[in-house]
Coordinates of C-alpha atoms and ligand atoms in Angstrom, one line a residue:
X5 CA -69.9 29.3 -64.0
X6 CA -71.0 32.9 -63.5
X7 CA -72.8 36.3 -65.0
X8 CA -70.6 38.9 -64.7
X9 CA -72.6 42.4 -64.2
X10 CA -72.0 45.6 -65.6
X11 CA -69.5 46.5 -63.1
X12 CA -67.3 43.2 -63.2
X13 CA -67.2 43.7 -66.9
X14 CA -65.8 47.1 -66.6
X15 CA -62.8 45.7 -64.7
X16 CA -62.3 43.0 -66.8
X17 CA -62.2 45.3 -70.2
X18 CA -59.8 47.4 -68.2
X19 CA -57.7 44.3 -67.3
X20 CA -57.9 43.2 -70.8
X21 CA -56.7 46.7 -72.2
X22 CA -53.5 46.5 -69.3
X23 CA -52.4 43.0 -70.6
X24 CA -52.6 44.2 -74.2
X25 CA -50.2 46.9 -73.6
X26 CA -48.1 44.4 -72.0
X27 CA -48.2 41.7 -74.8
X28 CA -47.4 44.3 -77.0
X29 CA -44.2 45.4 -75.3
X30 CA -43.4 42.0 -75.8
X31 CA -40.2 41.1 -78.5
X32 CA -41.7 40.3 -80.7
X33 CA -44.7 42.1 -80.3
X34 CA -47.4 40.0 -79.3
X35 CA -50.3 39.7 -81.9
X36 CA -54.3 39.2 -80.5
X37 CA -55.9 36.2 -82.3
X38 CA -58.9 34.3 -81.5
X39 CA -59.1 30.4 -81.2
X40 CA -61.7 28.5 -81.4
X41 CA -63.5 27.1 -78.2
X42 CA -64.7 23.8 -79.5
X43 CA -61.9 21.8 -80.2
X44 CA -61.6 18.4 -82.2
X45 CA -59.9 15.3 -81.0
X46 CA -57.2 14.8 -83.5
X47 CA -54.2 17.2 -82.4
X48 CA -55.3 16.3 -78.8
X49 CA -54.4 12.8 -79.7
X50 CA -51.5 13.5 -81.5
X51 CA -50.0 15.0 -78.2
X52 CA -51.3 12.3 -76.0
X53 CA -53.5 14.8 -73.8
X54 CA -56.9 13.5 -74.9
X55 CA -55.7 10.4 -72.6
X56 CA -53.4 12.3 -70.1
X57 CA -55.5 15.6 -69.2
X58 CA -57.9 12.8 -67.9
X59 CA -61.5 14.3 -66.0
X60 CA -60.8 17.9 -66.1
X61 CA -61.1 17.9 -70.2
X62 CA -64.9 19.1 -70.6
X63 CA -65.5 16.1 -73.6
X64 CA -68.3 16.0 -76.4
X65 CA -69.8 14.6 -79.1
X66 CA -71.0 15.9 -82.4
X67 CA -73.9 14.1 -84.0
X68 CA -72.2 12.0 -85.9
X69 CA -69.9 11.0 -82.7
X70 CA -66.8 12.7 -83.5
X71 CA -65.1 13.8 -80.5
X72 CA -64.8 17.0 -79.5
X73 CA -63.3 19.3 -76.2
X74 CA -64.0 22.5 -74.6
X75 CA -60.4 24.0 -75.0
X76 CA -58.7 24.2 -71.1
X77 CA -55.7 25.6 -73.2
X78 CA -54.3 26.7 -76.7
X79 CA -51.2 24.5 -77.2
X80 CA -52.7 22.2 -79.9
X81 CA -54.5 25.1 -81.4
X82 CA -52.0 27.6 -82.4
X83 CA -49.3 24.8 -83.1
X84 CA -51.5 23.8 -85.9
X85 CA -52.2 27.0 -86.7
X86 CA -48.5 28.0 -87.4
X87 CA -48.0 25.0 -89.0
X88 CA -50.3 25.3 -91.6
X89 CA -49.2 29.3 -91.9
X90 CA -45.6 29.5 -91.5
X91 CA -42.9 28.3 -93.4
X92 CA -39.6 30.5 -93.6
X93 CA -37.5 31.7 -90.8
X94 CA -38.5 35.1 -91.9
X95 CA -42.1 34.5 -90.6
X96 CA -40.5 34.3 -87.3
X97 CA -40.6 34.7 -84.1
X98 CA -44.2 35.3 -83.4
X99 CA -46.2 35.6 -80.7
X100 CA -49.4 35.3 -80.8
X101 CA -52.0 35.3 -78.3
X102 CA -55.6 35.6 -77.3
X103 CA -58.1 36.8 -74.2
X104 CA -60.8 34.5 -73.7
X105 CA -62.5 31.4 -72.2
X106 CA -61.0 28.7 -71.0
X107 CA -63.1 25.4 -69.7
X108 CA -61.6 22.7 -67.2
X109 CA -63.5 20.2 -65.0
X110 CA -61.6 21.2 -61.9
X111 CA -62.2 18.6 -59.0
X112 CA -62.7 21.4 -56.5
X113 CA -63.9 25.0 -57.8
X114 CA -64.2 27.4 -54.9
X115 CA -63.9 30.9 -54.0
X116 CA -66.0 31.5 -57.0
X117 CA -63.8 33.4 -59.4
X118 CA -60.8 32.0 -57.9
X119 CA -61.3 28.4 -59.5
X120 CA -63.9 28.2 -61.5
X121 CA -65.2 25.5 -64.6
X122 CA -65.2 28.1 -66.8
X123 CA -62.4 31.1 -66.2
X124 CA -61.3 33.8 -68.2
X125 CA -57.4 33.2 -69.5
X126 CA -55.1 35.1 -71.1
X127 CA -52.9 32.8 -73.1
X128 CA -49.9 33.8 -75.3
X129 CA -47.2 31.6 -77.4
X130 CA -44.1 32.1 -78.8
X131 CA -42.5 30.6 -81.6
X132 CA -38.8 31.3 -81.9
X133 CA -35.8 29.5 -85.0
X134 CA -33.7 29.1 -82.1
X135 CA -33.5 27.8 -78.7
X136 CA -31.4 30.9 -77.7
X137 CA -34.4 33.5 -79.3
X138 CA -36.9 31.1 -77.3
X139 CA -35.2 31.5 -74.4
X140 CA -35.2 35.8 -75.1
X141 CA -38.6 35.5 -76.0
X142 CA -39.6 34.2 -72.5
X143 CA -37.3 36.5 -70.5
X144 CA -38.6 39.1 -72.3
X145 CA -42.5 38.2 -71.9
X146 CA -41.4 37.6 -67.8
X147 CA -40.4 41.2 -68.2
X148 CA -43.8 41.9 -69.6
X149 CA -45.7 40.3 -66.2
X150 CA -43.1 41.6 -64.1
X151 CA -44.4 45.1 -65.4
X152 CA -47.8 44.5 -65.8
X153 CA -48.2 43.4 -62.1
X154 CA -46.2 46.0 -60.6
X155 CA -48.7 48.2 -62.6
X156 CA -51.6 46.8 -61.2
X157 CA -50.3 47.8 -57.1
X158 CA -50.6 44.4 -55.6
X159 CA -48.2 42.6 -53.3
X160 CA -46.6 39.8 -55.7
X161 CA -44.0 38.0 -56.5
X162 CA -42.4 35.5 -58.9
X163 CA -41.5 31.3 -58.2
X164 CA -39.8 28.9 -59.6
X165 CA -42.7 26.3 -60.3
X166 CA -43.7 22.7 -61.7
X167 CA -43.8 22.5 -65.4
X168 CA -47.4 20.1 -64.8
X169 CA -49.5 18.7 -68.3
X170 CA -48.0 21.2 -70.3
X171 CA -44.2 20.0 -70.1
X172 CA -40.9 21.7 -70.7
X173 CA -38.3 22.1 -68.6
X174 CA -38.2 26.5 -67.6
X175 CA -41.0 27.9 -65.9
X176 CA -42.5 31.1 -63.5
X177 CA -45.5 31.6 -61.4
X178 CA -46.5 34.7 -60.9
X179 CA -48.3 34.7 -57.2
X180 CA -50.2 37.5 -55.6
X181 CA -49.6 37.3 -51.9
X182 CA -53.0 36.5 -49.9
X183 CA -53.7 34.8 -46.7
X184 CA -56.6 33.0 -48.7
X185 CA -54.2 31.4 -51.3
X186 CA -54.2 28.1 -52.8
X187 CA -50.6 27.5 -53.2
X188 CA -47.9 27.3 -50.8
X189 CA -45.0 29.1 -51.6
X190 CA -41.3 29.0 -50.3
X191 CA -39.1 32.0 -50.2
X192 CA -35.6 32.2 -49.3
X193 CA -34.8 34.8 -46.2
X194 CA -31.6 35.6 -47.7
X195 CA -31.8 38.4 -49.8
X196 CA -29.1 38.8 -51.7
X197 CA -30.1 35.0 -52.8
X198 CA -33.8 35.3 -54.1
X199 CA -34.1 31.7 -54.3
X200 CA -38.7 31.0 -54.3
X201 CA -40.6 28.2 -55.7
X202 CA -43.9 26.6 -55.2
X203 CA -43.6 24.3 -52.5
X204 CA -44.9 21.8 -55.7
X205 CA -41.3 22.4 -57.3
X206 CA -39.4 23.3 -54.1
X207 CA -36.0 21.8 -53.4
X208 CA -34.3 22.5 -50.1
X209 CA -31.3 20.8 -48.4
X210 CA -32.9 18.1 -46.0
X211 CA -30.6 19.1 -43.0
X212 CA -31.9 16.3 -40.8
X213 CA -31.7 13.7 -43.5
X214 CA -28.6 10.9 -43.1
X215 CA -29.6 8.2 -41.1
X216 CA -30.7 4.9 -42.3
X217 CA -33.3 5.2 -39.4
X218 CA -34.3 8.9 -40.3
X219 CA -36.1 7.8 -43.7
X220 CA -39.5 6.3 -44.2
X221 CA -40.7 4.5 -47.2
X222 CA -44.0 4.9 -49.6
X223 CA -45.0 2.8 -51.8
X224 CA -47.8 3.8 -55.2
X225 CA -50.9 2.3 -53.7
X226 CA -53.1 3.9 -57.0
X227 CA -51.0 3.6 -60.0
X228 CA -53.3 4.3 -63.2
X229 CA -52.0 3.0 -66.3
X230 CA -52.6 4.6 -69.6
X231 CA -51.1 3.3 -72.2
X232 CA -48.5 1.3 -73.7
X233 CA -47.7 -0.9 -70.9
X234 CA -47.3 -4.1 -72.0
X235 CA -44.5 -5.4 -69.6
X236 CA -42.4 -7.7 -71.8
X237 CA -42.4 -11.6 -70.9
X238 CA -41.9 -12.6 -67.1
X239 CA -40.8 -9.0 -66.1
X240 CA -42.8 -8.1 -63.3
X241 CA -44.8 -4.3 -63.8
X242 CA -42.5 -1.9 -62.9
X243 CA -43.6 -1.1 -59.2
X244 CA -42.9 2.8 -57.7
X245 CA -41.4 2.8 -54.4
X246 CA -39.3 5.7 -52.7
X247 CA -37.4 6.9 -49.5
X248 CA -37.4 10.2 -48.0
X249 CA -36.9 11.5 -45.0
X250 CA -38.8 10.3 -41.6
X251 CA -41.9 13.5 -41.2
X252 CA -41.7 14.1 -44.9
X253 CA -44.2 13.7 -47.6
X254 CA -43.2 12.6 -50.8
X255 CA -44.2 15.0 -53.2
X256 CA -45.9 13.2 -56.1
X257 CA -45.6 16.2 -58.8
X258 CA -41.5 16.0 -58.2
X259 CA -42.0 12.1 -58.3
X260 CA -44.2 12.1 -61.6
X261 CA -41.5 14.8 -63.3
X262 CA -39.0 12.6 -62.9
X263 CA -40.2 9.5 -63.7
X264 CA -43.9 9.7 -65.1
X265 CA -45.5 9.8 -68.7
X266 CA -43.3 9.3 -71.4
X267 CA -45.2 9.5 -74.4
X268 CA -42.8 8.3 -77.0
X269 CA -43.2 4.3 -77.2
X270 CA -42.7 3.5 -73.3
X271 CA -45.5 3.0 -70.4
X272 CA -47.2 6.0 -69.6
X273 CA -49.0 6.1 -65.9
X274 CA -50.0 8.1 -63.5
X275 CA -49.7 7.7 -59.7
X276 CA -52.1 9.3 -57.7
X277 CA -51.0 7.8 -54.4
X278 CA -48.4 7.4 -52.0
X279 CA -48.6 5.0 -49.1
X280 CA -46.2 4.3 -46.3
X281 CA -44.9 0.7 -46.0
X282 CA -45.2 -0.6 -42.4
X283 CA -41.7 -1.8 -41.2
X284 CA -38.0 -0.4 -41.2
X285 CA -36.3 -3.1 -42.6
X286 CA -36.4 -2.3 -45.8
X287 CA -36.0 1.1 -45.7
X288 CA -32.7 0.6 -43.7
X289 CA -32.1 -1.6 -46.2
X290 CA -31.5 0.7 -49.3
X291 CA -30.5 3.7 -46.9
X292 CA -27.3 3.3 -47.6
X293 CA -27.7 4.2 -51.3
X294 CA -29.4 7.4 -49.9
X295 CA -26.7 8.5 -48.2
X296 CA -24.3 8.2 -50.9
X297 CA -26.3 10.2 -52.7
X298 CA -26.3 13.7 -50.4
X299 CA -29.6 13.7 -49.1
X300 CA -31.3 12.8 -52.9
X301 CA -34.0 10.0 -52.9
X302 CA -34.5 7.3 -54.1
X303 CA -36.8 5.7 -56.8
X304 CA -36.3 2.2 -56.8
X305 CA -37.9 -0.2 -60.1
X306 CA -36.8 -3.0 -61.7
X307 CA -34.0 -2.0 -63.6
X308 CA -32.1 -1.1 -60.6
X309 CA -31.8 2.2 -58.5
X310 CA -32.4 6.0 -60.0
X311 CA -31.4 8.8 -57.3
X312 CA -34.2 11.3 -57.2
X313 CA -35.3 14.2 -55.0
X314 CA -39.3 13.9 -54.3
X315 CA -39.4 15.2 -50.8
X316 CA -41.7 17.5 -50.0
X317 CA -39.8 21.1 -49.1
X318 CA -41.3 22.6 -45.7
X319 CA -41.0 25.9 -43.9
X320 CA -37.3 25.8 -42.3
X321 CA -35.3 24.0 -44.7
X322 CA -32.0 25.1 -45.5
X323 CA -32.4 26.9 -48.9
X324 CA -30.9 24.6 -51.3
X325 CA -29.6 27.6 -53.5
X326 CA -27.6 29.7 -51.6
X327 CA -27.3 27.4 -49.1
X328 CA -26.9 29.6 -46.1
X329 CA -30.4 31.3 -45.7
X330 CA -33.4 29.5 -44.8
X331 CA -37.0 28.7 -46.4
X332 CA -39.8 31.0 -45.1
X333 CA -43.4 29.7 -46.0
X334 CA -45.9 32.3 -47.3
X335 CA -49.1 31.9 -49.1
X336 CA -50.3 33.0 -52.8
X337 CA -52.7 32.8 -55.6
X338 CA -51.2 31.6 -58.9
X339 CA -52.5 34.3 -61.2
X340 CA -49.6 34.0 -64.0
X341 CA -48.1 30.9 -65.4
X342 CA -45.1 31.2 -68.0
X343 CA -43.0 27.7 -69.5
X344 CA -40.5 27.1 -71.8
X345 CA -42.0 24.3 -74.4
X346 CA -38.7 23.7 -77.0
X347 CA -40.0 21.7 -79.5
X348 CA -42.6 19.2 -77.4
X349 CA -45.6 21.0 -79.6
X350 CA -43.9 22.0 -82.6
X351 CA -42.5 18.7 -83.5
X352 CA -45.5 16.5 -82.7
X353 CA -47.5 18.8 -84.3
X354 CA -45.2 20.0 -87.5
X355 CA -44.6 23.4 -87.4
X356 CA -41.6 23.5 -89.0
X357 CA -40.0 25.9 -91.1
X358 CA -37.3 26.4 -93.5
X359 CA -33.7 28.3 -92.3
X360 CA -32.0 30.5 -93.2
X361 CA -29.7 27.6 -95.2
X362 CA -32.5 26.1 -96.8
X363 CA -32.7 23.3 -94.2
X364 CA -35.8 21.7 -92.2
X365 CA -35.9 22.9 -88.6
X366 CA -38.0 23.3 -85.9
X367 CA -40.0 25.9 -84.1
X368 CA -39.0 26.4 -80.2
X369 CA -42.2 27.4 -78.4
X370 CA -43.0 28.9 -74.9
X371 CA -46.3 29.8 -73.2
X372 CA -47.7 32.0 -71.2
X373 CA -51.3 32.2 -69.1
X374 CA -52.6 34.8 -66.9
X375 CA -55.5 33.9 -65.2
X376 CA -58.1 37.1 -66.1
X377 CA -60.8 36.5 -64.0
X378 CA -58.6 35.1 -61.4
X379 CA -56.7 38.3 -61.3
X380 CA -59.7 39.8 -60.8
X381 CA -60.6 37.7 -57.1
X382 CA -57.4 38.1 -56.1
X383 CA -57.2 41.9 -56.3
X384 CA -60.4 41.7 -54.1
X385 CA -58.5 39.2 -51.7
X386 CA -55.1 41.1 -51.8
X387 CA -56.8 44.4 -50.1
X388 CA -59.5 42.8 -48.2
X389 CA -59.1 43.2 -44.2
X390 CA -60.4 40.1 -42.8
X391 CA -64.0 38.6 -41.9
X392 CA -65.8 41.8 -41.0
X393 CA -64.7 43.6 -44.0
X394 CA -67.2 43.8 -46.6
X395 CA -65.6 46.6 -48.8
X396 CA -63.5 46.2 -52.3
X397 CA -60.3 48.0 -52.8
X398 CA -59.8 47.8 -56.1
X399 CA -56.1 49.5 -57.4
X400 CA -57.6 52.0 -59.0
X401 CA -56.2 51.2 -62.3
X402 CA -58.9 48.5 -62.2
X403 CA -62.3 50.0 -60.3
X404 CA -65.2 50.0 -62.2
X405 CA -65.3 53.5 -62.2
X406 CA -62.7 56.2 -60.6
X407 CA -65.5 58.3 -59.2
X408 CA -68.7 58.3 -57.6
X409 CA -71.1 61.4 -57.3
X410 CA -74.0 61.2 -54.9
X411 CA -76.2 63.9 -52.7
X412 CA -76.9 63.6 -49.2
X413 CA -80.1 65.0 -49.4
X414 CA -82.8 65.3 -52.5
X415 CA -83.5 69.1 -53.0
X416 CA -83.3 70.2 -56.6
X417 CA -80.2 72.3 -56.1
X418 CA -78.4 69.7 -54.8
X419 CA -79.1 67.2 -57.6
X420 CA -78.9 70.0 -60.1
X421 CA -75.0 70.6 -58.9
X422 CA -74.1 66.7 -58.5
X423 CA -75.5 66.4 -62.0
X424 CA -73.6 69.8 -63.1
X425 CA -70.4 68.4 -61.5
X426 CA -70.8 64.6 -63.1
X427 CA -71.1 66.0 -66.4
X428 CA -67.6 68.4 -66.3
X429 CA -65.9 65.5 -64.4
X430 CA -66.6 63.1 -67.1
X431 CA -65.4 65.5 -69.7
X432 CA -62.2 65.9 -67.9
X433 CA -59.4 64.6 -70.1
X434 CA -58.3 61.8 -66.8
X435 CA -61.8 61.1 -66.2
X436 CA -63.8 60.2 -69.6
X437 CA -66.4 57.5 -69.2
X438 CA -64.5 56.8 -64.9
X439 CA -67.7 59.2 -63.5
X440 CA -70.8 57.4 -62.1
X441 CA -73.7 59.8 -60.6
X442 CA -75.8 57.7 -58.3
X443 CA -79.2 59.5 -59.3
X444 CA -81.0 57.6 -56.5
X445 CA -81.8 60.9 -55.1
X446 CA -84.4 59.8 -52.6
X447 CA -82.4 56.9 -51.1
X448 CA -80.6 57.5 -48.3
X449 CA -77.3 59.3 -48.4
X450 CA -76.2 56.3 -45.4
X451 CA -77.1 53.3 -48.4
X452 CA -75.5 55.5 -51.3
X453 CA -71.8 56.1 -49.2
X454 CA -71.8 52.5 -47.8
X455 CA -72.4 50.8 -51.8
X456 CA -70.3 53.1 -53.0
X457 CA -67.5 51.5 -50.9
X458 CA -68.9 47.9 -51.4
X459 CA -68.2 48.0 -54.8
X460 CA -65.4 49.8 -54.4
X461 CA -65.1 53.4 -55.3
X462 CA -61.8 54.5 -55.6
X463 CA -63.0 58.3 -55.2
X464 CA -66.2 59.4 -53.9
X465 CA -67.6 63.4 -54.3
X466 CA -70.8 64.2 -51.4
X467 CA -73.2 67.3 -52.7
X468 CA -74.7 67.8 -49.4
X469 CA -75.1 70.5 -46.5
X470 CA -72.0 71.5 -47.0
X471 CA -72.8 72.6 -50.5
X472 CA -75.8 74.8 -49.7
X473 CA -73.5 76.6 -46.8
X474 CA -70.5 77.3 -48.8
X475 CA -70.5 75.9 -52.0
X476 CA -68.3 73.2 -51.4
X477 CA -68.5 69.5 -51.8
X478 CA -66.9 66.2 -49.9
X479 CA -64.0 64.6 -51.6
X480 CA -62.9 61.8 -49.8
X481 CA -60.1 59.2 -51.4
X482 CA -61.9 56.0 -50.1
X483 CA -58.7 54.2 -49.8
X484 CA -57.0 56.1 -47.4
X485 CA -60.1 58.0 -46.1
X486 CA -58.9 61.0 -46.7
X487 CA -61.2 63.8 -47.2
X488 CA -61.0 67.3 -48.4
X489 CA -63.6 69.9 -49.1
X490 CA -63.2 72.0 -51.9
X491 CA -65.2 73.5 -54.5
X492 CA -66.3 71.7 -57.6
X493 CA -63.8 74.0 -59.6
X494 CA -61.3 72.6 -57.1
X495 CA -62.8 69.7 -57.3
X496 CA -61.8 68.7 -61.0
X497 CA -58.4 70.0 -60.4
X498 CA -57.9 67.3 -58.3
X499 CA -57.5 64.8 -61.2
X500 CA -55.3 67.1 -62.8
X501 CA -52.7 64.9 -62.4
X502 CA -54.0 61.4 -62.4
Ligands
ATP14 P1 -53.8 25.8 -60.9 O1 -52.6 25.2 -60.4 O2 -54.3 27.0 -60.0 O3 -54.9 24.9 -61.3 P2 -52.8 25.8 -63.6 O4 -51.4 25.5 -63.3 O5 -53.7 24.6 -63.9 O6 -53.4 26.5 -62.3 P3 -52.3 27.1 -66.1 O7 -52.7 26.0 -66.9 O8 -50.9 27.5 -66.0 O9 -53.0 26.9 -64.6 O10 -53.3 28.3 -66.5 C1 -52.8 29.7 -66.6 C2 -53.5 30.6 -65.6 O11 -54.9 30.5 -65.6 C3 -53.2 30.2 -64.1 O12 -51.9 30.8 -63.7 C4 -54.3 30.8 -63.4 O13 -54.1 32.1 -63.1 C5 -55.5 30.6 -64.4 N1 -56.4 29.5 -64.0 C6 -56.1 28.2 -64.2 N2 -57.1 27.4 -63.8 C7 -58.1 28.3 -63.4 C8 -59.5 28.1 -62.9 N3 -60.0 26.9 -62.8 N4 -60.2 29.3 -62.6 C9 -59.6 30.5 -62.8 N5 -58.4 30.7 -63.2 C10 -57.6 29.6 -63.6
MG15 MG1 -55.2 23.7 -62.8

């Protein structure tokens, strides 16, 4: 968890204000609410998460021993809400949405803002009369992020990804491209293809796969077992085993989406590993049924054989899409998240409505988080040059401020004139409230120029020698490091056009 300081908060009210003119050229127009942080038990049960979102949900107590959570995310939240507010079709669609904290026990926070137990998240939802106006909805809010980070300057792009906790069967990651990211993402090097996914949702034809010998078997050494698994007399707990192809992982978020927690009436589990079973036997055994099956795998249980793909997809694979280009590995940080929910929330939770016949139906949701304070680290990370780079670039859309003043020197005239020149740059019409003077007039100039850049200046203005001499002052553009000397009439005409 962490202070943010006057200039962090500065970007993230100016990263606030770009997403709200994004939500809002969202159709519908998205509409700022604010939910409530502390969040009781009984629509988290109704969902099953208070069991399946397992250590990462920050749980409480009240005094009298009610349960409570710290709200990770606003599913629950605004289903309810719409339940209990709307009732015709001609309250919808809607999309709602809010800028604010979110709390999740990660098992590993790290690179401070990056990951962190508490993060700031913009969340929106949609609620739609028709699986078709859902599905518009969500194209049009990937429009939204599709403009919003072009906006913001910094070298993204979009993936396929896994649908995780949250469910549904459509959904985006928005990635900005860092060495330092988390996820590993694969793109395809065709172009006129496009196919890219997170390597957690990544399918790829296996060209090597084929051969009974080529394929290795894992079995679930750590299944968990939530709830509702009661295996019915003298049948055995079903047990998870799978082939894939020899060098492969198997990828247990594919594995667990297509055979993991059901929460209407069957067994709900979780498996959290994946062993290799000594021997080929066995796996030349079912191989057979693999290849049958072009190059799927297999998930083998009681009832007999499912065909599956839960390979991990690597660098080098033949893209699966287009199938002629092939997967090129890249790195990113997940700063958007977008899914298409249907009617998972809205039917266990009742928001329901009346048609436009007079009949009972049911809301089709999506949802859609941006990760504030992630963005935030990740512009840092996008622009930053490697160890020995201490300096911010932030897109200057975002800085703190757009413009530092400073003197290289303390005489009064030079203070006088960097004060003179603050004060009619901060009236400029591109520049109100984006001017900081750094009146630290008897620290060195050196100190001054090299925080300025620390924290990331976009523009920085130098009263100094110069100034005395001529009359003119330093302007230099700290991202390129270009520098002109002009005078401080000049000077404000450079943000003419800004
Ligand atoms: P991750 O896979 O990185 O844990 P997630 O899939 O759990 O992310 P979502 O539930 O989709 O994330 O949340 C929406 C967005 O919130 C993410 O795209 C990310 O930008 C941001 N986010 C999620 N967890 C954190 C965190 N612990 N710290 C900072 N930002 C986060
Ligand atoms: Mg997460």
């Amino acid at each position: 968890v962490y202070n943010y300081l006057p200039l962090a908060v500065r970007v993230l009210d100016k990263l606030e204000h770009l997403i709200d003119g994004a939500m809002k050229s969202v159709e519908p127009m998205g509409q700022k609410v604010s939910m409530p942080l502390l969040l009781g038990r009984e629509s988290w049960d109704k969902t099953s998460r208070w069991q399946t979102t397992g250590e990462e949900l920050f749980r409480l107590q009240d005094r009298h021993g009610s349960d409570y959570c710290l709200g990770p995310t606003h599913e629950e939240v605004v289903t309810e809400l719409v339940a209990q507010n709307v009732f015709s079709y001609k309250d919808l669609p809607l999309c709602l949405y809010q800028v604010g904290r979110k709390y999740r026990d990660e098992r590993r926070p790290r690179y401070g803002l990056m990951r962190s137990r508490e993060f700031i998240m913009k969340d929106m939802y949609s609620f739609d009369t028709t699986e078709e106006g859902a599905a518009r909805t969500y194209q049009s809010v990937r429009q939204a992020y599709h403009q919003f980070f072009t906006s913001l300057g910094l070298p993204f792009t979009e993936v396929k990804a896994d649908t995780g906790n949250i469910g549904g069967n459509l959904s985006h990651e928005f990635q900005i491209l860092a060495a330092v990211g988390e996820d590993d993402l694969l793109t395809c090097d065709n172009d006129k293809c496009g196919y890219a996914a997170n390597v957690e949702a990544a399918v790829s034809s296996l060209s090597h796969a084929g051969e009974a010998g080529e394929y290795a078997y894992f079995e679930a050494t750590d299944i968990e077992w939530l709830s509702g698994c009661v295996p019915e007399e003298g049948r055995p707990m079903p047990m998870v085993r799978v082939l894939v192809p020899q060098g492969r992982a198997v990828n247990p978020i594919k594995l667990l989406k297509e055979w993991a927690p059901t929460v209407d009436g069957q067994c709900m589990f979780r498996v959290s590993a994946m062993a290799p079973v000594d021997g080929t036997d066995r796996a030349v055994d079912t191989a057979d049924t693999i290849i049958d099956v072009s190059l799927r795998k297999v998930v083998d249980i009681d009832e007999g054989v499912r065909v599956l793909d839960v390979a991990t997809s690597a660098p080098g694979d033949r893209c699966n899409a287009c199938e002629t280009g092939v997967l090129v590995g890249s790195k990113g940080i997940e700063v958007g998240h977008i899914f298409y929910l249907g009617s998972k929330y809205s039917s266990t939770l009742g928001a329901t409505f009346t048609d436009s016949n007079g009949r009972p139906a049911v809301a089709q949701m999506g949802c859609y988080g941006m990760g504030v304070s992630r963005i935030f680290a990740a512009a840092v990370e996008a622009n930053h040059l490697g160890d020995n780079d201490d300096r911010i670039r932030w897109p200057e859309s975002i800085a703190p401020y757009r413009v530092v003043v400073l003197t290289a020197g303390k005489q009064k005239n030079l203070r006088e004139a960097a004060t003179a020149l603050a004060d009619r740059l901060s009236q400029h019409p591109q520049l109100r409230g984006e001017v900081v003077l750094d009146d630290r007039w008897k620290d060195s100039p050196g100190m001054k120029m090299k925080e300025a850049l620390l924290w990331g200046a976009p523009n920085m203005i130098v009263v100094g020698r110069q100034f005395v001499q001529d009359g003119t002052v330093e302007v230099e553009r700290t991202l390129t490091g270009e520098k002109t000397y002009c005078t401080p009439d000049e000077a404000l005409h450079l943000f003419d056009e800004e």
